[in-house]
Amino acid sequence: MAKVIEGLYYSESHEFVRVEGNYGFIGITDYAQNALGNVVYVDMPEVDDEVTAGEEFGAVESVKAASDLFAPVSGTVVEINEALEDQPELINQDAFENWIIKVELSDKSELDALMDVAAYEAFCAK
């Protein structure tokens, strides 16, 4: 069973958001990294780019496949996880610690459309 963490928000496309104040740390879930296999490249937006909930903001490439990343919330990118540029495999080691982008949230009510741990676990079990 893939690891899940209480207190995060989850999307059907297997991204998570960890909210701290007005900021959201976005990455892929443990379930997603398990499905992808060994991650070899992470395509990230630039700082100051806008991301829109439900729209693509980058991609994760593994030895098996490439998978688009979809923003679970809207906002302005304030930081990217630069460690992933040289060590994309960090996502395989701990997907939740190794977030991909940090955004300033533009509409916190968008979080209401995402799943909590119980809903996400049920979704993954299907």
PDB file of N, CA and C in Angstrom, residues 13-110:
ATOM      1  N   SER A  13      -5.460  13.307 -10.027  1.00  0.00           N
ATOM      2  CA  SER A  13      -4.297  13.064 -10.885  1.00  0.00           C
ATOM      3  C   SER A  13      -3.035  12.781 -10.053  1.00  0.00           C
ATOM      4  N   HIS A  14      -3.234  12.524  -8.740  1.00  0.00           N
ATOM      5  CA  HIS A  14      -2.168  12.071  -7.827  1.00  0.00           C
ATOM      6  C   HIS A  14      -1.134  13.133  -7.497  1.00  0.00           C
ATOM      7  N   GLU A  15      -1.571  14.394  -7.441  1.00  0.00           N
ATOM      8  CA  GLU A  15      -0.731  15.428  -6.852  1.00  0.00           C
ATOM      9  C   GLU A  15      -1.237  15.690  -5.429  1.00  0.00           C
ATOM     10  N   PHE A  16      -0.341  16.202  -4.596  1.00  0.00           N
ATOM     11  CA  PHE A  16      -0.750  16.607  -3.250  1.00  0.00           C
ATOM     12  C   PHE A  16      -0.439  18.086  -3.049  1.00  0.00           C
ATOM     13  N   VAL A  17      -1.116  18.680  -2.055  1.00  0.00           N
ATOM     14  CA  VAL A  17      -0.817  20.045  -1.617  1.00  0.00           C
ATOM     15  C   VAL A  17      -0.677  20.013  -0.104  1.00  0.00           C
ATOM     16  N   ARG A  18       0.446  20.540   0.379  1.00  0.00           N
ATOM     17  CA  ARG A  18       0.622  20.774   1.814  1.00  0.00           C
ATOM     18  C   ARG A  18       0.521  22.284   2.007  1.00  0.00           C
ATOM     19  N   VAL A  19      -0.452  22.700   2.799  1.00  0.00           N
ATOM     20  CA  VAL A  19      -0.706  24.128   2.979  1.00  0.00           C
ATOM     21  C   VAL A  19      -0.017  24.629   4.242  1.00  0.00           C
ATOM     22  N   GLU A  20       0.729  25.719   4.071  1.00  0.00           N
ATOM     23  CA  GLU A  20       1.335  26.428   5.199  1.00  0.00           C
ATOM     24  C   GLU A  20       1.026  27.900   5.015  1.00  0.00           C
ATOM     25  N   GLY A  21       0.098  28.405   5.806  1.00  0.00           N
ATOM     26  CA  GLY A  21      -0.328  29.800   5.669  1.00  0.00           C
ATOM     27  C   GLY A  21      -0.972  30.023   4.310  1.00  0.00           C
ATOM     28  N   ASN A  22      -0.434  30.991   3.545  1.00  0.00           N
ATOM     29  CA  ASN A  22      -0.956  31.300   2.200  1.00  0.00           C
ATOM     30  C   ASN A  22      -0.227  30.539   1.104  1.00  0.00           C
ATOM     31  N   TYR A  23       0.605  29.577   1.497  1.00  0.00           N
ATOM     32  CA  TYR A  23       1.425  28.865   0.525  1.00  0.00           C
ATOM     33  C   TYR A  23       1.027  27.394   0.432  1.00  0.00           C
ATOM     34  N   GLY A  24       1.190  26.866  -0.761  1.00  0.00           N
ATOM     35  CA  GLY A  24       0.949  25.451  -0.981  1.00  0.00           C
ATOM     36  C   GLY A  24       2.184  24.811  -1.588  1.00  0.00           C
ATOM     37  N   PHE A  25       2.614  23.697  -0.988  1.00  0.00           N
ATOM     38  CA  PHE A  25       3.722  22.913  -1.529  1.00  0.00           C
ATOM     39  C   PHE A  25       3.100  21.780  -2.337  1.00  0.00           C
ATOM     40  N   ILE A  26       3.397  21.714  -3.631  1.00  0.00           N
ATOM     41  CA  ILE A  26       2.764  20.764  -4.539  1.00  0.00           C
ATOM     42  C   ILE A  26       3.783  19.732  -5.002  1.00  0.00           C
ATOM     43  N   GLY A  27       3.381  18.479  -4.975  1.00  0.00           N
ATOM     44  CA  GLY A  27       4.235  17.409  -5.464  1.00  0.00           C
ATOM     45  C   GLY A  27       3.373  16.242  -5.907  1.00  0.00           C
ATOM     46  N   ILE A  28       4.026  15.129  -6.212  1.00  0.00           N
ATOM     47  CA  ILE A  28       3.263  13.931  -6.571  1.00  0.00           C
ATOM     48  C   ILE A  28       3.227  12.991  -5.371  1.00  0.00           C
ATOM     49  N   THR A  29       2.203  12.171  -5.318  1.00  0.00           N
ATOM     50  CA  THR A  29       2.017  11.277  -4.183  1.00  0.00           C
ATOM     51  C   THR A  29       2.931  10.056  -4.282  1.00  0.00           C
ATOM     52  N   ASP A  30       3.003   9.336  -3.188  1.00  0.00           N
ATOM     53  CA  ASP A  30       3.761   8.094  -3.144  1.00  0.00           C
ATOM     54  C   ASP A  30       3.168   7.094  -4.138  1.00  0.00           C
ATOM     55  N   TYR A  31       1.845   7.085  -4.237  1.00  0.00           N
ATOM     56  CA  TYR A  31       1.166   6.208  -5.204  1.00  0.00           C
ATOM     57  C   TYR A  31       1.660   6.510  -6.624  1.00  0.00           C
ATOM     58  N   ALA A  32       1.763   7.795  -6.953  1.00  0.00           N
ATOM     59  CA  ALA A  32       2.193   8.200  -8.297  1.00  0.00           C
ATOM     60  C   ALA A  32       3.644   7.801  -8.562  1.00  0.00           C
ATOM     61  N   GLN A  33       4.520   8.044  -7.590  1.00  0.00           N
ATOM     62  CA  GLN A  33       5.935   7.699  -7.833  1.00  0.00           C
ATOM     63  C   GLN A  33       6.107   6.190  -7.941  1.00  0.00           C
ATOM     64  N   ASN A  34       5.305   5.417  -7.189  1.00  0.00           N
ATOM     65  CA  ASN A  34       5.345   3.949  -7.311  1.00  0.00           C
ATOM     66  C   ASN A  34       4.933   3.519  -8.712  1.00  0.00           C
ATOM     67  N   ALA A  35       3.888   4.138  -9.229  1.00  0.00           N
ATOM     68  CA  ALA A  35       3.374   3.786 -10.559  1.00  0.00           C
ATOM     69  C   ALA A  35       4.375   4.168 -11.656  1.00  0.00           C
ATOM     70  N   LEU A  36       5.060   5.296 -11.485  1.00  0.00           N
ATOM     71  CA  LEU A  36       6.010   5.770 -12.485  1.00  0.00           C
ATOM     72  C   LEU A  36       7.291   4.951 -12.524  1.00  0.00           C
ATOM     73  N   GLY A  37       7.754   4.519 -11.372  1.00  0.00           N
ATOM     74  CA  GLY A  37       9.065   3.872 -11.316  1.00  0.00           C
ATOM     75  C   GLY A  37      10.156   4.926 -11.143  1.00  0.00           C
ATOM     76  N   ASN A  38      11.370   4.591 -11.532  1.00  0.00           N
ATOM     77  CA  ASN A  38      12.517   5.467 -11.288  1.00  0.00           C
ATOM     78  C   ASN A  38      12.401   6.791 -12.043  1.00  0.00           C
ATOM     79  N   VAL A  39      12.262   7.878 -11.284  1.00  0.00           N
ATOM     80  CA  VAL A  39      12.131   9.212 -11.869  1.00  0.00           C
ATOM     81  C   VAL A  39      13.508   9.685 -12.344  1.00  0.00           C
ATOM     82  N   VAL A  40      13.577  10.138 -13.619  1.00  0.00           N
ATOM     83  CA  VAL A  40      14.851  10.565 -14.194  1.00  0.00           C
ATOM     84  C   VAL A  40      14.880  12.061 -14.549  1.00  0.00           C
ATOM     85  N   TYR A  41      13.705  12.708 -14.559  1.00  0.00           N
ATOM     86  CA  TYR A  41      13.662  14.132 -14.917  1.00  0.00           C
ATOM     87  C   TYR A  41      12.362  14.739 -14.416  1.00  0.00           C
ATOM     88  N   VAL A  42      12.455  15.975 -13.918  1.00  0.00           N
ATOM     89  CA  VAL A  42      11.263  16.720 -13.507  1.00  0.00           C
ATOM     90  C   VAL A  42      11.260  18.045 -14.249  1.00  0.00           C
ATOM     91  N   ASP A  43      10.210  18.276 -15.035  1.00  0.00           N
ATOM     92  CA  ASP A  43      10.036  19.534 -15.767  1.00  0.00           C
ATOM     93  C   ASP A  43       9.184  20.451 -14.899  1.00  0.00           C
ATOM     94  N   MET A  44       9.758  21.590 -14.497  1.00  0.00           N
ATOM     95  CA  MET A  44       9.077  22.504 -13.583  1.00  0.00           C
ATOM     96  C   MET A  44       8.891  23.877 -14.229  1.00  0.00           C
ATOM     97  N   PRO A  45       7.872  24.606 -13.773  1.00  0.00           N
ATOM     98  CA  PRO A  45       7.710  25.975 -14.274  1.00  0.00           C
ATOM     99  C   PRO A  45       8.782  26.895 -13.680  1.00  0.00           C
ATOM    100  N   GLU A  46       8.768  28.135 -14.080  1.00  0.00           N
ATOM    101  CA  GLU A  46       9.695  29.140 -13.554  1.00  0.00           C
ATOM    102  C   GLU A  46       9.055  29.857 -12.368  1.00  0.00           C
ATOM    103  N   VAL A  47       9.900  30.396 -11.491  1.00  0.00           N
ATOM    104  CA  VAL A  47       9.409  31.254 -10.420  1.00  0.00           C
ATOM    105  C   VAL A  47       8.666  32.432 -11.067  1.00  0.00           C
ATOM    106  N   ASP A  48       7.570  32.843 -10.474  1.00  0.00           N
ATOM    107  CA  ASP A  48       6.664  33.915 -10.937  1.00  0.00           C
ATOM    108  C   ASP A  48       5.673  33.447 -12.000  1.00  0.00           C
ATOM    109  N   ASP A  49       5.787  32.187 -12.478  1.00  0.00           N
ATOM    110  CA  ASP A  49       4.759  31.657 -13.382  1.00  0.00           C
ATOM    111  C   ASP A  49       3.456  31.491 -12.604  1.00  0.00           C
ATOM    112  N   GLU A  50       2.347  31.604 -13.318  1.00  0.00           N
ATOM    113  CA  GLU A  50       1.037  31.349 -12.728  1.00  0.00           C
ATOM    114  C   GLU A  50       0.650  29.910 -13.040  1.00  0.00           C
ATOM    115  N   VAL A  51       0.085  29.215 -12.047  1.00  0.00           N
ATOM    116  CA  VAL A  51      -0.490  27.899 -12.296  1.00  0.00           C
ATOM    117  C   VAL A  51      -1.983  27.988 -12.007  1.00  0.00           C
ATOM    118  N   THR A  52      -2.757  27.204 -12.759  1.00  0.00           N
ATOM    119  CA  THR A  52      -4.205  27.226 -12.636  1.00  0.00           C
ATOM    120  C   THR A  52      -4.703  25.834 -12.278  1.00  0.00           C
ATOM    121  N   ALA A  53      -5.582  25.769 -11.300  1.00  0.00           N
ATOM    122  CA  ALA A  53      -6.122  24.481 -10.849  1.00  0.00           C
ATOM    123  C   ALA A  53      -6.640  23.681 -12.039  1.00  0.00           C
ATOM    124  N   GLY A  54      -6.210  22.424 -12.125  1.00  0.00           N
ATOM    125  CA  GLY A  54      -6.669  21.534 -13.179  1.00  0.00           C
ATOM    126  C   GLY A  54      -5.862  21.605 -14.456  1.00  0.00           C
ATOM    127  N   GLU A  55      -4.940  22.562 -14.544  1.00  0.00           N
ATOM    128  CA  GLU A  55      -4.147  22.713 -15.763  1.00  0.00           C
ATOM    129  C   GLU A  55      -2.711  22.227 -15.540  1.00  0.00           C
ATOM    130  N   GLU A  56      -2.085  21.845 -16.633  1.00  0.00           N
ATOM    131  CA  GLU A  56      -0.736  21.287 -16.602  1.00  0.00           C
ATOM    132  C   GLU A  56       0.276  22.352 -16.168  1.00  0.00           C
ATOM    133  N   PHE A  57       1.241  21.941 -15.318  1.00  0.00           N
ATOM    134  CA  PHE A  57       2.308  22.878 -14.949  1.00  0.00           C
ATOM    135  C   PHE A  57       3.698  22.299 -15.157  1.00  0.00           C
ATOM    136  N   GLY A  58       3.782  21.063 -15.589  1.00  0.00           N
ATOM    137  CA  GLY A  58       5.089  20.446 -15.791  1.00  0.00           C
ATOM    138  C   GLY A  58       4.917  18.971 -16.059  1.00  0.00           C
ATOM    139  N   ALA A  59       5.997  18.210 -15.897  1.00  0.00           N
ATOM    140  CA  ALA A  59       5.942  16.770 -16.141  1.00  0.00           C
ATOM    141  C   ALA A  59       7.015  16.074 -15.325  1.00  0.00           C
ATOM    142  N   VAL A  60       6.755  14.799 -15.068  1.00  0.00           N
ATOM    143  CA  VAL A  60       7.733  13.930 -14.422  1.00  0.00           C
ATOM    144  C   VAL A  60       8.021  12.805 -15.404  1.00  0.00           C
ATOM    145  N   GLU A  61       9.302  12.575 -15.664  1.00  0.00           N
ATOM    146  CA  GLU A  61       9.677  11.490 -16.574  1.00  0.00           C
ATOM    147  C   GLU A  61      10.372  10.398 -15.782  1.00  0.00           C
ATOM    148  N   SER A  62      10.009   9.159 -16.097  1.00  0.00           N
ATOM    149  CA  SER A  62      10.661   8.013 -15.476  1.00  0.00           C
ATOM    150  C   SER A  62      11.215   7.122 -16.577  1.00  0.00           C
ATOM    151  N   VAL A  63      11.879   6.052 -16.175  1.00  0.00           N
ATOM    152  CA  VAL A  63      12.398   5.130 -17.177  1.00  0.00           C
ATOM    153  C   VAL A  63      11.254   4.460 -17.934  1.00  0.00           C
ATOM    154  N   LYS A  64      10.051   4.414 -17.329  1.00  0.00           N
ATOM    155  CA  LYS A  64       8.896   3.764 -17.946  1.00  0.00           C
ATOM    156  C   LYS A  64       8.030   4.704 -18.769  1.00  0.00           C
ATOM    157  N   ALA A  65       7.833   5.936 -18.284  1.00  0.00           N
ATOM    158  CA  ALA A  65       6.837   6.810 -18.903  1.00  0.00           C
ATOM    159  C   ALA A  65       7.069   8.263 -18.517  1.00  0.00           C
ATOM    160  N   ALA A  66       6.391   9.135 -19.222  1.00  0.00           N
ATOM    161  CA  ALA A  66       6.340  10.547 -18.830  1.00  0.00           C
ATOM    162  C   ALA A  66       4.910  10.830 -18.393  1.00  0.00           C
ATOM    163  N   SER A  67       4.774  11.631 -17.366  1.00  0.00           N
ATOM    164  CA  SER A  67       3.455  11.929 -16.836  1.00  0.00           C
ATOM    165  C   SER A  67       3.337  13.431 -16.617  1.00  0.00           C
ATOM    166  N   ASP A  68       2.277  14.030 -17.181  1.00  0.00           N
ATOM    167  CA  ASP A  68       2.057  15.452 -16.974  1.00  0.00           C
ATOM    168  C   ASP A  68       1.683  15.718 -15.519  1.00  0.00           C
ATOM    169  N   LEU A  69       2.055  16.885 -15.047  1.00  0.00           N
ATOM    170  CA  LEU A  69       1.687  17.336 -13.705  1.00  0.00           C
ATOM    171  C   LEU A  69       0.562  18.350 -13.839  1.00  0.00           C
ATOM    172  N   PHE A  70      -0.472  18.182 -13.014  1.00  0.00           N
ATOM    173  CA  PHE A  70      -1.611  19.091 -13.049  1.00  0.00           C
ATOM    174  C   PHE A  70      -1.722  19.809 -11.710  1.00  0.00           C
ATOM    175  N   ALA A  71      -1.881  21.122 -11.779  1.00  0.00           N
ATOM    176  CA  ALA A  71      -1.961  21.921 -10.562  1.00  0.00           C
ATOM    177  C   ALA A  71      -3.260  21.613  -9.820  1.00  0.00           C
ATOM    178  N   PRO A  72      -3.164  21.216  -8.545  1.00  0.00           N
ATOM    179  CA  PRO A  72      -4.387  20.986  -7.776  1.00  0.00           C
ATOM    180  C   PRO A  72      -5.037  22.293  -7.320  1.00  0.00           C
ATOM    181  N   VAL A  73      -4.265  23.373  -7.303  1.00  0.00           N
ATOM    182  CA  VAL A  73      -4.748  24.696  -6.894  1.00  0.00           C
ATOM    183  C   VAL A  73      -4.115  25.751  -7.795  1.00  0.00           C
ATOM    184  N   SER A  74      -4.690  26.936  -7.767  1.00  0.00           N
ATOM    185  CA  SER A  74      -4.153  28.059  -8.547  1.00  0.00           C
ATOM    186  C   SER A  74      -3.255  28.924  -7.674  1.00  0.00           C
ATOM    187  N   GLY A  75      -2.273  29.562  -8.340  1.00  0.00           N
ATOM    188  CA  GLY A  75      -1.415  30.469  -7.603  1.00  0.00           C
ATOM    189  C   GLY A  75      -0.202  30.872  -8.412  1.00  0.00           C
ATOM    190  N   THR A  76       0.684  31.598  -7.742  1.00  0.00           N
ATOM    191  CA  THR A  76       1.925  32.066  -8.346  1.00  0.00           C
ATOM    192  C   THR A  76       3.078  31.243  -7.781  1.00  0.00           C
ATOM    193  N   VAL A  77       3.918  30.732  -8.674  1.00  0.00           N
ATOM    194  CA  VAL A  77       5.073  29.942  -8.234  1.00  0.00           C
ATOM    195  C   VAL A  77       6.055  30.882  -7.539  1.00  0.00           C
ATOM    196  N   VAL A  78       6.361  30.588  -6.276  1.00  0.00           N
ATOM    197  CA  VAL A  78       7.318  31.410  -5.527  1.00  0.00           C
ATOM    198  C   VAL A  78       8.654  30.689  -5.337  1.00  0.00           C
ATOM    199  N   GLU A  79       8.641  29.359  -5.549  1.00  0.00           N
ATOM    200  CA  GLU A  79       9.881  28.596  -5.398  1.00  0.00           C
ATOM    201  C   GLU A  79       9.721  27.273  -6.144  1.00  0.00           C
ATOM    202  N   ILE A  80      10.829  26.798  -6.712  1.00  0.00           N
ATOM    203  CA  ILE A  80      10.846  25.438  -7.252  1.00  0.00           C
ATOM    204  C   ILE A  80      11.853  24.643  -6.423  1.00  0.00           C
ATOM    205  N   ASN A  81      11.676  23.341  -6.382  1.00  0.00           N
ATOM    206  CA  ASN A  81      12.593  22.493  -5.630  1.00  0.00           C
ATOM    207  C   ASN A  81      13.818  22.217  -6.506  1.00  0.00           C
ATOM    208  N   GLU A  82      14.827  23.078  -6.377  1.00  0.00           N
ATOM    209  CA  GLU A  82      16.002  23.004  -7.244  1.00  0.00           C
ATOM    210  C   GLU A  82      16.771  21.703  -7.072  1.00  0.00           C
ATOM    211  N   ALA A  83      16.659  21.059  -5.914  1.00  0.00           N
ATOM    212  CA  ALA A  83      17.359  19.784  -5.692  1.00  0.00           C
ATOM    213  C   ALA A  83      16.935  18.745  -6.723  1.00  0.00           C
ATOM    214  N   LEU A  84      15.690  18.845  -7.210  1.00  0.00           N
ATOM    215  CA  LEU A  84      15.184  17.863  -8.169  1.00  0.00           C
ATOM    216  C   LEU A  84      15.821  18.002  -9.548  1.00  0.00           C
ATOM    217  N   GLU A  85      16.428  19.153  -9.831  1.00  0.00           N
ATOM    218  CA  GLU A  85      17.089  19.337 -11.125  1.00  0.00           C
ATOM    219  C   GLU A  85      18.267  18.371 -11.268  1.00  0.00           C
ATOM    220  N   ASP A  86      19.016  18.188 -10.180  1.00  0.00           N
ATOM    221  CA  ASP A  86      20.173  17.291 -10.208  1.00  0.00           C
ATOM    222  C   ASP A  86      19.859  15.904  -9.658  1.00  0.00           C
ATOM    223  N   GLN A  87      18.828  15.814  -8.823  1.00  0.00           N
ATOM    224  CA  GLN A  87      18.496  14.539  -8.175  1.00  0.00           C
ATOM    225  C   GLN A  87      16.995  14.250  -8.256  1.00  0.00           C
ATOM    226  N   PRO A  88      16.474  14.022  -9.451  1.00  0.00           N
ATOM    227  CA  PRO A  88      15.035  13.759  -9.580  1.00  0.00           C
ATOM    228  C   PRO A  88      14.601  12.505  -8.819  1.00  0.00           C
ATOM    229  N   GLU A  89      15.566  11.599  -8.570  1.00  0.00           N
ATOM    230  CA  GLU A  89      15.238  10.361  -7.864  1.00  0.00           C
ATOM    231  C   GLU A  89      14.828  10.589  -6.405  1.00  0.00           C
ATOM    232  N   LEU A  90      15.034  11.810  -5.889  1.00  0.00           N
ATOM    233  CA  LEU A  90      14.570  12.135  -4.536  1.00  0.00           C
ATOM    234  C   LEU A  90      13.067  11.896  -4.408  1.00  0.00           C
ATOM    235  N   ILE A  91      12.335  12.087  -5.499  1.00  0.00           N
ATOM    236  CA  ILE A  91      10.889  11.839  -5.477  1.00  0.00           C
ATOM    237  C   ILE A  91      10.608  10.374  -5.156  1.00  0.00           C
ATOM    238  N   ASN A  92      11.419   9.465  -5.689  1.00  0.00           N
ATOM    239  CA  ASN A  92      11.232   8.046  -5.382  1.00  0.00           C
ATOM    240  C   ASN A  92      11.570   7.734  -3.923  1.00  0.00           C
ATOM    241  N   GLN A  93      12.539   8.445  -3.387  1.00  0.00           N
ATOM    242  CA  GLN A  93      12.960   8.180  -2.006  1.00  0.00           C
ATOM    243  C   GLN A  93      11.905   8.629  -1.006  1.00  0.00           C
ATOM    244  N   ASP A  94      11.315   9.801  -1.207  1.00  0.00           N
ATOM    245  CA  ASP A  94      10.234  10.285  -0.343  1.00  0.00           C
ATOM    246  C   ASP A  94       9.460  11.350  -1.111  1.00  0.00           C
ATOM    247  N   ALA A  95       8.373  10.906  -1.732  1.00  0.00           N
ATOM    248  CA  ALA A  95       7.586  11.803  -2.586  1.00  0.00           C
ATOM    249  C   ALA A  95       7.012  12.986  -1.803  1.00  0.00           C
ATOM    250  N   PHE A  96       6.643  12.772  -0.546  1.00  0.00           N
ATOM    251  CA  PHE A  96       6.001  13.848   0.221  1.00  0.00           C
ATOM    252  C   PHE A  96       6.999  14.881   0.729  1.00  0.00           C
ATOM    253  N   GLU A  97       8.227  14.466   1.028  1.00  0.00           N
ATOM    254  CA  GLU A  97       9.254  15.416   1.461  1.00  0.00           C
ATOM    255  C   GLU A  97       9.760  16.243   0.281  1.00  0.00           C
ATOM    256  N   ASN A  98       9.776  15.647  -0.894  1.00  0.00           N
ATOM    257  CA  ASN A  98      10.386  16.280  -2.061  1.00  0.00           C
ATOM    258  C   ASN A  98       9.329  16.877  -2.977  1.00  0.00           C
ATOM    259  N   TRP A  99       8.689  17.938  -2.466  1.00  0.00           N
ATOM    260  CA  TRP A  99       7.701  18.689  -3.238  1.00  0.00           C
ATOM    261  C   TRP A  99       8.363  19.246  -4.497  1.00  0.00           C
ATOM    262  N   ILE A 100       7.540  19.634  -5.458  1.00  0.00           N
ATOM    263  CA  ILE A 100       8.065  20.105  -6.750  1.00  0.00           C
ATOM    264  C   ILE A 100       8.038  21.624  -6.847  1.00  0.00           C
ATOM    265  N   ILE A 101       6.896  22.223  -6.520  1.00  0.00           N
ATOM    266  CA  ILE A 101       6.805  23.691  -6.535  1.00  0.00           C
ATOM    267  C   ILE A 101       6.091  24.191  -5.281  1.00  0.00           C
ATOM    268  N   LYS A 102       6.428  25.423  -4.919  1.00  0.00           N
ATOM    269  CA  LYS A 102       5.736  26.129  -3.836  1.00  0.00           C
ATOM    270  C   LYS A 102       5.010  27.301  -4.486  1.00  0.00           C
ATOM    271  N   VAL A 103       3.703  27.412  -4.217  1.00  0.00           N
ATOM    272  CA  VAL A 103       2.920  28.488  -4.809  1.00  0.00           C
ATOM    273  C   VAL A 103       2.271  29.338  -3.724  1.00  0.00           C
ATOM    274  N   GLU A 104       2.093  30.614  -4.046  1.00  0.00           N
ATOM    275  CA  GLU A 104       1.256  31.468  -3.217  1.00  0.00           C
ATOM    276  C   GLU A 104      -0.165  31.255  -3.704  1.00  0.00           C
ATOM    277  N   LEU A 105      -1.018  30.752  -2.813  1.00  0.00           N
ATOM    278  CA  LEU A 105      -2.375  30.378  -3.200  1.00  0.00           C
ATOM    279  C   LEU A 105      -3.198  31.606  -3.565  1.00  0.00           C
ATOM    280  N   SER A 106      -3.912  31.533  -4.691  1.00  0.00           N
ATOM    281  CA  SER A 106      -4.741  32.665  -5.088  1.00  0.00           C
ATOM    282  C   SER A 106      -6.198  32.486  -4.644  1.00  0.00           C
ATOM    283  N   ASP A 107      -6.606  31.243  -4.334  1.00  0.00           N
ATOM    284  CA  ASP A 107      -7.991  31.001  -3.932  1.00  0.00           C
ATOM    285  C   ASP A 107      -8.042  29.760  -3.058  1.00  0.00           C
ATOM    286  N   LYS A 108      -7.997  29.960  -1.733  1.00  0.00           N
ATOM    287  CA  LYS A 108      -7.964  28.818  -0.815  1.00  0.00           C
ATOM    288  C   LYS A 108      -9.218  27.957  -0.900  1.00  0.00           C
ATOM    289  N   SER A 109     -10.321  28.505  -1.399  1.00  0.00           N
ATOM    290  CA  SER A 109     -11.549  27.707  -1.492  1.00  0.00           C
ATOM    291  C   SER A 109     -11.384  26.548  -2.479  1.00  0.00           C
ATOM    292  N   GLU A 110     -10.395  26.629  -3.383  1.00  0.00           N
ATOM    293  CA  GLU A 110     -10.136  25.523  -4.316  1.00  0.00           C
ATOM    294  C   GLU A 110      -9.760  24.235  -3.576  1.00  0.00           C
TER     295      GLU A 110
END
